[in-house]
Structures are given as structure tokens and as C-alpha cells.
PDB file of C-alpha atoms in Angstrom:
ATOM      1  CA  ASP W   1      25.480  49.777  -4.366  1.00  0.00           C
ATOM      2  CA  GLN W   2      26.743  46.328  -3.413  1.00  0.00           C
ATOM      3  CA  GLN W   3      24.215  44.464  -1.316  1.00  0.00           C
ATOM      4  CA  VAL W   4      26.589  41.591  -0.606  1.00  0.00           C
ATOM      5  CA  LYS W   5      30.183  42.382   0.244  1.00  0.00           C
ATOM      6  CA  GLN W   6      33.247  40.243   0.690  1.00  0.00           C
ATOM      7  CA  ASN W   7      35.816  42.735   1.868  1.00  0.00           C
ATOM      8  CA  SER W   8      38.826  40.418   1.728  1.00  0.00           C
ATOM      9  CA  PRO W   9      39.879  39.717  -1.871  1.00  0.00           C
ATOM     10  CA  SER W  10      42.383  37.124  -0.671  1.00  0.00           C
ATOM     11  CA  LEU W  11      43.285  34.979   2.313  1.00  0.00           C
ATOM     12  CA  SER W  12      46.271  32.701   2.926  1.00  0.00           C
ATOM     13  CA  VAL W  13      46.175  29.972   5.551  1.00  0.00           C
ATOM     14  CA  GLN W  14      48.533  27.206   6.576  1.00  0.00           C
ATOM     15  CA  GLU W  15      47.408  23.640   5.933  1.00  0.00           C
ATOM     16  CA  GLY W  16      45.651  22.186   8.973  1.00  0.00           C
ATOM     17  CA  ARG W  17      44.654  25.577  10.353  1.00  0.00           C
ATOM     18  CA  ILE W  18      41.233  27.205  10.278  1.00  0.00           C
ATOM     19  CA  SER W  19      40.130  29.362   7.336  1.00  0.00           C
ATOM     20  CA  ILE W  20      37.518  32.011   8.065  1.00  0.00           C
ATOM     21  CA  LEU W  21      35.854  33.771   5.146  1.00  0.00           C
ATOM     22  CA  ASN W  22      33.555  36.683   5.840  1.00  0.00           C
ATOM     23  CA  CYS W  23      30.548  38.193   4.110  1.00  0.00           C
ATOM     24  CA  ASP W  24      28.351  41.199   4.921  1.00  0.00           C
ATOM     25  CA  TYR W  25      24.970  42.094   3.475  1.00  0.00           C
ATOM     26  CA  THR W  26      22.732  45.137   3.601  1.00  0.00           C
ATOM     27  CA  ASN W  27      19.329  43.927   2.395  1.00  0.00           C
ATOM     28  CA  SER W  28      17.067  42.777   5.241  1.00  0.00           C
ATOM     29  CA  MET W  29      14.898  40.886   2.736  1.00  0.00           C
ATOM     30  CA  PHE W  30      17.576  38.256   2.165  1.00  0.00           C
ATOM     31  CA  ASP W  31      16.395  35.070   3.841  1.00  0.00           C
ATOM     32  CA  TYR W  32      18.771  32.397   2.590  1.00  0.00           C
ATOM     33  CA  PHE W  33      22.514  32.402   2.161  1.00  0.00           C
ATOM     34  CA  LEU W  34      24.833  30.171   0.159  1.00  0.00           C
ATOM     35  CA  TRP W  35      28.540  29.667  -0.298  1.00  0.00           C
ATOM     36  CA  TYR W  36      29.947  28.599  -3.642  1.00  0.00           C
ATOM     37  CA  LYS W  37      33.461  27.435  -4.403  1.00  0.00           C
ATOM     38  CA  LYS W  38      35.087  28.096  -7.764  1.00  0.00           C
ATOM     39  CA  TYR W  39      38.218  26.608  -9.280  1.00  0.00           C
ATOM     40  CA  PRO W  40      39.887  28.302 -12.281  1.00  0.00           C
ATOM     41  CA  ALA W  41      38.195  27.593 -15.624  1.00  0.00           C
ATOM     42  CA  GLU W  42      35.252  25.881 -13.905  1.00  0.00           C
ATOM     43  CA  GLY W  43      31.800  26.971 -12.871  1.00  0.00           C
ATOM     44  CA  PRO W  44      30.915  27.712  -9.240  1.00  0.00           C
ATOM     45  CA  THR W  45      29.906  24.660  -7.237  1.00  0.00           C
ATOM     46  CA  PHE W  46      27.558  24.762  -4.281  1.00  0.00           C
ATOM     47  CA  LEU W  47      29.262  24.251  -0.942  1.00  0.00           C
ATOM     48  CA  ILE W  48      26.937  24.965   1.981  1.00  0.00           C
ATOM     49  CA  SER W  49      23.935  27.101   2.824  1.00  0.00           C
ATOM     50  CA  ILE W  50      21.962  28.485   5.745  1.00  0.00           C
ATOM     51  CA  SER W  51      18.443  29.726   6.251  1.00  0.00           C
ATOM     52  CA  SER W  52      17.839  32.998   8.070  1.00  0.00           C
ATOM     53  CA  ILE W  53      15.980  31.115  10.797  1.00  0.00           C
ATOM     54  CA  LYS W  54      19.201  29.388  11.831  1.00  0.00           C
ATOM     55  CA  ASP W  55      22.487  30.723  13.109  1.00  0.00           C
ATOM     56  CA  LYS W  56      24.723  27.782  12.266  1.00  0.00           C
ATOM     57  CA  ASN W  57      24.931  25.002   9.726  1.00  0.00           C
ATOM     58  CA  GLU W  58      27.643  22.385   9.605  1.00  0.00           C
ATOM     59  CA  ASP W  59      28.716  19.938   6.917  1.00  0.00           C
ATOM     60  CA  GLY W  60      31.909  18.050   7.596  1.00  0.00           C
ATOM     61  CA  ARG W  61      34.820  20.444   7.644  1.00  0.00           C
ATOM     62  CA  PHE W  62      32.607  23.370   6.623  1.00  0.00           C
ATOM     63  CA  THR W  63      30.489  25.470   8.981  1.00  0.00           C
ATOM     64  CA  VAL W  64      28.543  28.595   8.141  1.00  0.00           C
ATOM     65  CA  PHE W  65      27.570  31.060  10.850  1.00  0.00           C
ATOM     66  CA  LEU W  66      24.889  33.706  10.453  1.00  0.00           C
ATOM     67  CA  ASN W  67      24.539  36.814  12.628  1.00  0.00           C
ATOM     68  CA  LYS W  68      21.315  38.460  11.477  1.00  0.00           C
ATOM     69  CA  SER W  69      21.557  41.466  13.750  1.00  0.00           C
ATOM     70  CA  ALA W  70      24.978  42.295  12.327  1.00  0.00           C
ATOM     71  CA  LYS W  71      23.995  41.207   8.792  1.00  0.00           C
ATOM     72  CA  HIS W  72      27.127  39.096   8.711  1.00  0.00           C
ATOM     73  CA  LEU W  73      27.931  35.533   7.818  1.00  0.00           C
ATOM     74  CA  SER W  74      31.126  33.572   7.847  1.00  0.00           C
ATOM     75  CA  LEU W  75      32.399  30.295   6.469  1.00  0.00           C
ATOM     76  CA  HIS W  76      34.787  28.263   8.611  1.00  0.00           C
ATOM     77  CA  ILE W  77      36.905  25.512   7.112  1.00  0.00           C
ATOM     78  CA  VAL W  78      38.608  23.237   9.623  1.00  0.00           C
ATOM     79  CA  PRO W  79      41.110  21.809   8.998  1.00  0.00           C
ATOM     80  CA  SER W  80      42.094  23.595   5.810  1.00  0.00           C
ATOM     81  CA  GLN W  81      43.562  21.478   3.018  1.00  0.00           C
ATOM     82  CA  PRO W  82      45.519  22.482  -0.111  1.00  0.00           C
ATOM     83  CA  GLY W  83      42.586  21.282  -2.237  1.00  0.00           C
ATOM     84  CA  ASP W  84      40.444  23.971  -0.613  1.00  0.00           C
ATOM     85  CA  SER W  85      42.416  26.632  -2.495  1.00  0.00           C
ATOM     86  CA  ALA W  86      39.803  28.325  -4.673  1.00  0.00           C
ATOM     87  CA  VAL W  87      37.662  31.434  -4.933  1.00  0.00           C
ATOM     88  CA  TYR W  88      34.756  31.416  -2.495  1.00  0.00           C
ATOM     89  CA  PHE W  89      31.603  33.386  -3.292  1.00  0.00           C
ATOM     90  CA  CYS W  90      28.990  34.323  -0.782  1.00  0.00           C
ATOM     91  CA  ALA W  91      25.455  34.634  -2.220  1.00  0.00           C
ATOM     92  CA  ALA W  92      22.187  35.836  -0.725  1.00  0.00           C
ATOM     93  CA  SER W  93      18.697  34.883  -1.844  1.00  0.00           C
ATOM     94  CA  ASP W  94      15.628  37.058  -1.638  1.00  0.00           C
ATOM     95  CA  THR W  95      11.957  36.065  -1.624  1.00  0.00           C
ATOM     96  CA  ALA W  96      12.043  35.826  -5.429  1.00  0.00           C
ATOM     97  CA  ARG W  97      14.877  33.292  -5.071  1.00  0.00           C
ATOM     98  CA  GLN W  98      17.262  35.511  -7.037  1.00  0.00           C
ATOM     99  CA  LEU W  99      20.870  35.277  -5.953  1.00  0.00           C
ATOM    100  CA  THR W 100      23.040  38.301  -5.280  1.00  0.00           C
ATOM    101  CA  PHE W 101      26.728  37.462  -5.172  1.00  0.00           C
ATOM    102  CA  GLY W 102      29.678  38.973  -3.375  1.00  0.00           C
ATOM    103  CA  SER W 103      32.881  39.670  -5.271  1.00  0.00           C
ATOM    104  CA  GLY W 104      34.635  36.573  -3.951  1.00  0.00           C
ATOM    105  CA  THR W 105      37.621  35.727  -1.749  1.00  0.00           C
ATOM    106  CA  GLN W 106      40.623  33.849  -3.107  1.00  0.00           C
ATOM    107  CA  LEU W 107      41.655  31.296  -0.488  1.00  0.00           C
ATOM    108  CA  THR W 108      45.151  29.857  -0.689  1.00  0.00           C
ATOM    109  CA  VAL W 109      46.019  26.994   1.629  1.00  0.00           C
ATOM    110  CA  LEU W 110      49.754  26.647   1.975  1.00  0.00           C
ATOM    111  CA  PRO W 111      51.226  23.155   2.442  1.00  0.00           C
TER     112      PRO W 111
ATOM    113  CA  ASN Y   1      23.965  13.055 -15.832  1.00  0.00           C
ATOM    114  CA  ALA Y   2      25.902  15.864 -17.480  1.00  0.00           C
ATOM    115  CA  GLY Y   3      24.197  18.504 -15.316  1.00  0.00           C
ATOM    116  CA  VAL Y   4      24.550  21.939 -16.898  1.00  0.00           C
ATOM    117  CA  THR Y   5      26.590  22.227 -20.091  1.00  0.00           C
ATOM    118  CA  GLN Y   6      27.582  25.312 -22.066  1.00  0.00           C
ATOM    119  CA  THR Y   7      28.605  25.742 -25.681  1.00  0.00           C
ATOM    120  CA  PRO Y   8      31.088  27.062 -26.764  1.00  0.00           C
ATOM    121  CA  LYS Y   9      33.802  27.093 -24.104  1.00  0.00           C
ATOM    122  CA  PHE Y  10      35.666  30.010 -25.676  1.00  0.00           C
ATOM    123  CA  ARG Y  11      34.974  32.474 -28.461  1.00  0.00           C
ATOM    124  CA  VAL Y  12      36.592  35.547 -29.976  1.00  0.00           C
ATOM    125  CA  LEU Y  13      34.347  38.075 -31.692  1.00  0.00           C
ATOM    126  CA  LYS Y  14      34.931  41.330 -33.503  1.00  0.00           C
ATOM    127  CA  THR Y  15      32.942  44.378 -32.466  1.00  0.00           C
ATOM    128  CA  GLY Y  16      29.539  44.319 -34.125  1.00  0.00           C
ATOM    129  CA  GLN Y  17      29.414  40.565 -34.709  1.00  0.00           C
ATOM    130  CA  SER Y  18      26.625  38.461 -33.283  1.00  0.00           C
ATOM    131  CA  MET Y  19      26.634  35.107 -31.552  1.00  0.00           C
ATOM    132  CA  THR Y  20      24.519  32.769 -29.458  1.00  0.00           C
ATOM    133  CA  LEU Y  21      25.609  30.966 -26.317  1.00  0.00           C
ATOM    134  CA  LEU Y  22      23.832  27.709 -25.612  1.00  0.00           C
ATOM    135  CA  CYS Y  23      23.049  26.332 -22.177  1.00  0.00           C
ATOM    136  CA  ALA Y  24      21.570  22.868 -21.705  1.00  0.00           C
ATOM    137  CA  GLN Y  25      20.517  21.060 -18.540  1.00  0.00           C
ATOM    138  CA  ASP Y  26      19.385  17.460 -18.115  1.00  0.00           C
ATOM    139  CA  MET Y  27      17.960  17.775 -14.600  1.00  0.00           C
ATOM    140  CA  ASN Y  28      14.446  18.766 -15.676  1.00  0.00           C
ATOM    141  CA  HIS Y  29      14.860  22.080 -13.857  1.00  0.00           C
ATOM    142  CA  GLU Y  30      12.252  24.797 -14.230  1.00  0.00           C
ATOM    143  CA  TYR Y  31      14.462  27.810 -13.618  1.00  0.00           C
ATOM    144  CA  MET Y  32      17.459  28.853 -15.680  1.00  0.00           C
ATOM    145  CA  TYR Y  33      19.805  31.832 -15.410  1.00  0.00           C
ATOM    146  CA  TRP Y  34      22.529  33.624 -17.325  1.00  0.00           C
ATOM    147  CA  TYR Y  35      25.255  35.458 -15.396  1.00  0.00           C
ATOM    148  CA  ARG Y  36      28.409  37.289 -16.339  1.00  0.00           C
ATOM    149  CA  GLN Y  37      31.509  37.429 -14.199  1.00  0.00           C
ATOM    150  CA  ASP Y  38      34.045  40.208 -14.499  1.00  0.00           C
ATOM    151  CA  PRO Y  39      37.363  40.647 -12.625  1.00  0.00           C
ATOM    152  CA  GLY Y  40      36.893  41.842  -9.050  1.00  0.00           C
ATOM    153  CA  MET Y  41      33.156  41.450  -9.264  1.00  0.00           C
ATOM    154  CA  GLY Y  42      30.729  38.763  -8.346  1.00  0.00           C
ATOM    155  CA  LEU Y  43      28.380  37.107 -10.759  1.00  0.00           C
ATOM    156  CA  ARG Y  44      25.757  39.475 -12.116  1.00  0.00           C
ATOM    157  CA  LEU Y  45      22.422  38.279 -13.424  1.00  0.00           C
ATOM    158  CA  ILE Y  46      21.729  39.082 -17.091  1.00  0.00           C
ATOM    159  CA  HIS Y  47      18.434  37.307 -17.780  1.00  0.00           C
ATOM    160  CA  TYR Y  48      16.527  34.417 -16.313  1.00  0.00           C
ATOM    161  CA  SER Y  49      13.619  32.098 -17.046  1.00  0.00           C
ATOM    162  CA  VAL Y  50      11.044  30.612 -14.677  1.00  0.00           C
ATOM    163  CA  GLY Y  51       9.881  28.006 -17.167  1.00  0.00           C
ATOM    164  CA  GLU Y  52       9.650  27.003 -20.805  1.00  0.00           C
ATOM    165  CA  GLY Y  53       8.573  29.937 -22.955  1.00  0.00           C
ATOM    166  CA  THR Y  54       9.287  32.583 -20.295  1.00  0.00           C
ATOM    167  CA  THR Y  55      12.134  35.060 -19.920  1.00  0.00           C
ATOM    168  CA  ALA Y  56      12.797  38.048 -17.662  1.00  0.00           C
ATOM    169  CA  LYS Y  57      15.451  40.725 -17.248  1.00  0.00           C
ATOM    170  CA  GLY Y  58      18.051  40.598 -14.535  1.00  0.00           C
ATOM    171  CA  GLU Y  59      20.462  43.197 -13.226  1.00  0.00           C
ATOM    172  CA  VAL Y  60      22.463  43.798 -16.451  1.00  0.00           C
ATOM    173  CA  PRO Y  61      20.250  42.880 -19.461  1.00  0.00           C
ATOM    174  CA  ASP Y  62      21.276  45.573 -21.959  1.00  0.00           C
ATOM    175  CA  GLY Y  63      22.850  44.247 -25.153  1.00  0.00           C
ATOM    176  CA  TYR Y  64      21.603  40.691 -24.607  1.00  0.00           C
ATOM    177  CA  ASN Y  65      18.549  38.703 -25.587  1.00  0.00           C
ATOM    178  CA  VAL Y  66      17.440  35.252 -24.469  1.00  0.00           C
ATOM    179  CA  SER Y  67      15.054  32.504 -25.478  1.00  0.00           C
ATOM    180  CA  ARG Y  68      13.719  29.408 -23.726  1.00  0.00           C
ATOM    181  CA  LEU Y  69      11.890  27.474 -26.431  1.00  0.00           C
ATOM    182  CA  LYS Y  70      12.591  24.130 -24.790  1.00  0.00           C
ATOM    183  CA  LYS Y  71      12.684  23.435 -21.066  1.00  0.00           C
ATOM    184  CA  GLN Y  72      16.188  22.026 -21.178  1.00  0.00           C
ATOM    185  CA  ASN Y  73      17.767  24.844 -23.203  1.00  0.00           C
ATOM    186  CA  PHE Y  74      18.392  28.507 -22.493  1.00  0.00           C
ATOM    187  CA  LEU Y  75      20.020  30.604 -25.209  1.00  0.00           C
ATOM    188  CA  LEU Y  76      21.838  33.896 -24.708  1.00  0.00           C
ATOM    189  CA  GLY Y  77      22.258  36.110 -27.765  1.00  0.00           C
ATOM    190  CA  LEU Y  78      24.489  39.052 -28.472  1.00  0.00           C
ATOM    191  CA  GLU Y  79      23.137  40.910 -31.496  1.00  0.00           C
ATOM    192  CA  SER Y  80      26.013  43.366 -31.895  1.00  0.00           C
ATOM    193  CA  ALA Y  81      28.947  42.539 -29.651  1.00  0.00           C
ATOM    194  CA  ALA Y  82      30.854  45.311 -27.864  1.00  0.00           C
ATOM    195  CA  PRO Y  83      34.225  45.167 -26.048  1.00  0.00           C
ATOM    196  CA  SER Y  84      32.331  45.793 -22.780  1.00  0.00           C
ATOM    197  CA  GLN Y  85      30.767  42.366 -23.243  1.00  0.00           C
ATOM    198  CA  THR Y  86      34.141  40.666 -22.861  1.00  0.00           C
ATOM    199  CA  SER Y  87      33.505  38.449 -19.879  1.00  0.00           C
ATOM    200  CA  VAL Y  88      32.986  34.933 -18.632  1.00  0.00           C
ATOM    201  CA  TYR Y  89      29.386  33.819 -18.957  1.00  0.00           C
ATOM    202  CA  PHE Y  90      27.834  31.252 -16.662  1.00  0.00           C
ATOM    203  CA  CYS Y  91      24.547  29.486 -17.015  1.00  0.00           C
ATOM    204  CA  ALA Y  92      22.761  28.031 -13.992  1.00  0.00           C
ATOM    205  CA  SER Y  93      19.598  26.089 -13.298  1.00  0.00           C
ATOM    206  CA  ARG Y  94      17.366  25.541 -10.282  1.00  0.00           C
ATOM    207  CA  GLY Y  95      14.810  22.809  -9.760  1.00  0.00           C
ATOM    208  CA  THR Y  96      11.612  24.183  -8.253  1.00  0.00           C
ATOM    209  CA  ALA Y  97      10.194  27.273  -6.615  1.00  0.00           C
ATOM    210  CA  LYS Y  98      11.098  25.854  -3.203  1.00  0.00           C
ATOM    211  CA  SER Y  99      14.634  24.768  -3.994  1.00  0.00           C
ATOM    212  CA  GLU Y 100      17.320  27.284  -3.157  1.00  0.00           C
ATOM    213  CA  THR Y 101      20.426  25.957  -4.860  1.00  0.00           C
ATOM    214  CA  GLN Y 102      21.475  26.952  -8.338  1.00  0.00           C
ATOM    215  CA  TYR Y 103      23.739  24.602 -10.290  1.00  0.00           C
ATOM    216  CA  PHE Y 104      26.237  26.136 -12.647  1.00  0.00           C
ATOM    217  CA  GLY Y 105      27.743  25.219 -15.978  1.00  0.00           C
ATOM    218  CA  PRO Y 106      31.486  25.420 -16.691  1.00  0.00           C
ATOM    219  CA  GLY Y 107      31.320  28.843 -18.317  1.00  0.00           C
ATOM    220  CA  THR Y 108      31.956  30.436 -21.708  1.00  0.00           C
ATOM    221  CA  ARG Y 109      34.863  32.822 -22.037  1.00  0.00           C
ATOM    222  CA  LEU Y 110      34.087  35.554 -24.571  1.00  0.00           C
ATOM    223  CA  LEU Y 111      36.568  38.060 -25.921  1.00  0.00           C
ATOM    224  CA  VAL Y 112      35.274  40.949 -28.024  1.00  0.00           C
ATOM    225  CA  LEU Y 113      37.937  42.829 -29.971  1.00  0.00           C
TER     226      LEU Y 113
END
């Protein structure tokens, strides 16, 4: 049973527009959430994170929103750039600091 | 700093052969992890270590063994490779008990025929 779900395997967005990537989780014990970005033939790289005590965290063009009651988080990229084209993984951390990953969303930013 | 490195980058094995994947980190991190990534799935935890000399099982440990004899190295072994172990393997490390972020290596692509 998947505890972290990314229901959209792919997303295409026009350059300059907003990209919104979604993630749902089922385990109430998750207390920290991370987004990783992965280019082909490379390892995942950390992008942005949020603690469960917050509902928003912003870093430049990237903002993560957390809705605890809905067990939902989203990553907003504004404005989207062609270099943002990659697979984005949502991950959730429990009290043991183990990460549970979603299956990823392939973002394609069209020039 | 090289960060997290993995050796080899790519390997082809025949069913029943054995091999060891090496992960090294130069960040003096306490925690190290081995994951596998398969198409359409996220990264799944195979084994992890909370410090030199310690290892523990993750979500999918069967068919793998690990060792952490030195703090900077974490080895993943396949004693008798099976086609189901064809995957991309990622190593990651994390600094302390309070740090949340794991840092990943570039991956090892393994094909078992």
C-alpha cells in the first residue's frame, strides 16, 4: 500500500507559466516532507522541504504548500524554465527519519 | 568535496553471479542508505546504517547484504543475482539525527541476465 502517492506521472507546462506538482500521503506520522529533482542518469538532488508545523515554505521560484488536514502537499514552480524539466519526487519522513518516496512526476517545460 | 560517489556506474551480471556495490561519502555523515529505483516506482529502501559498524533492514532487503566497516563507506552485496534485481541503485547519506535531508549519489545501473 503506497503511503506517498504522486498521481500524475507526467506534466507539461509552457515556459514562463506556473508548474504545480501534487503529492498525497496517508500516514499521519509523517512530520517532514521533501521534494527531490532528478535528471536522467543522475541521482536525486534535494530541492525544498517543509515541516509539518508549517503550511508554506518558499525558496526563490519554488514554493511548497502543505495541507495537513487533507494530507496533501504541492510544489509550485514560478516561472517555469526549460531547465526545470526533470522527474520530481515527493518524499515524507517519519519520526525515525526514514524517507518514503512517491513514484515521481515527469515535468516537461516547453520553450 | 565529491559528496556521495558510487562504484561502478554500470554493470551486467549473469543470474547467480555475485557483486558488491561501493558507496563512499566525504561529508562525515553518520547515516547511509541504499535504495533501488524501478520504472514507475519511487525509491525503495533496501538497507541502511545509523553509524559505523551498524546495519538495518529497510523495505526490500531480501537478496541483499550490507556492511559499514568504515564510516565513509557503505557496501551493498548481491550474493546470487536474480533478474528481479535489475534496477538502478542509489546510495544516500545524512548528517545527524536532527538533519532531515539525504544526499544522493549518481546511481549504479545493474542489469541481471
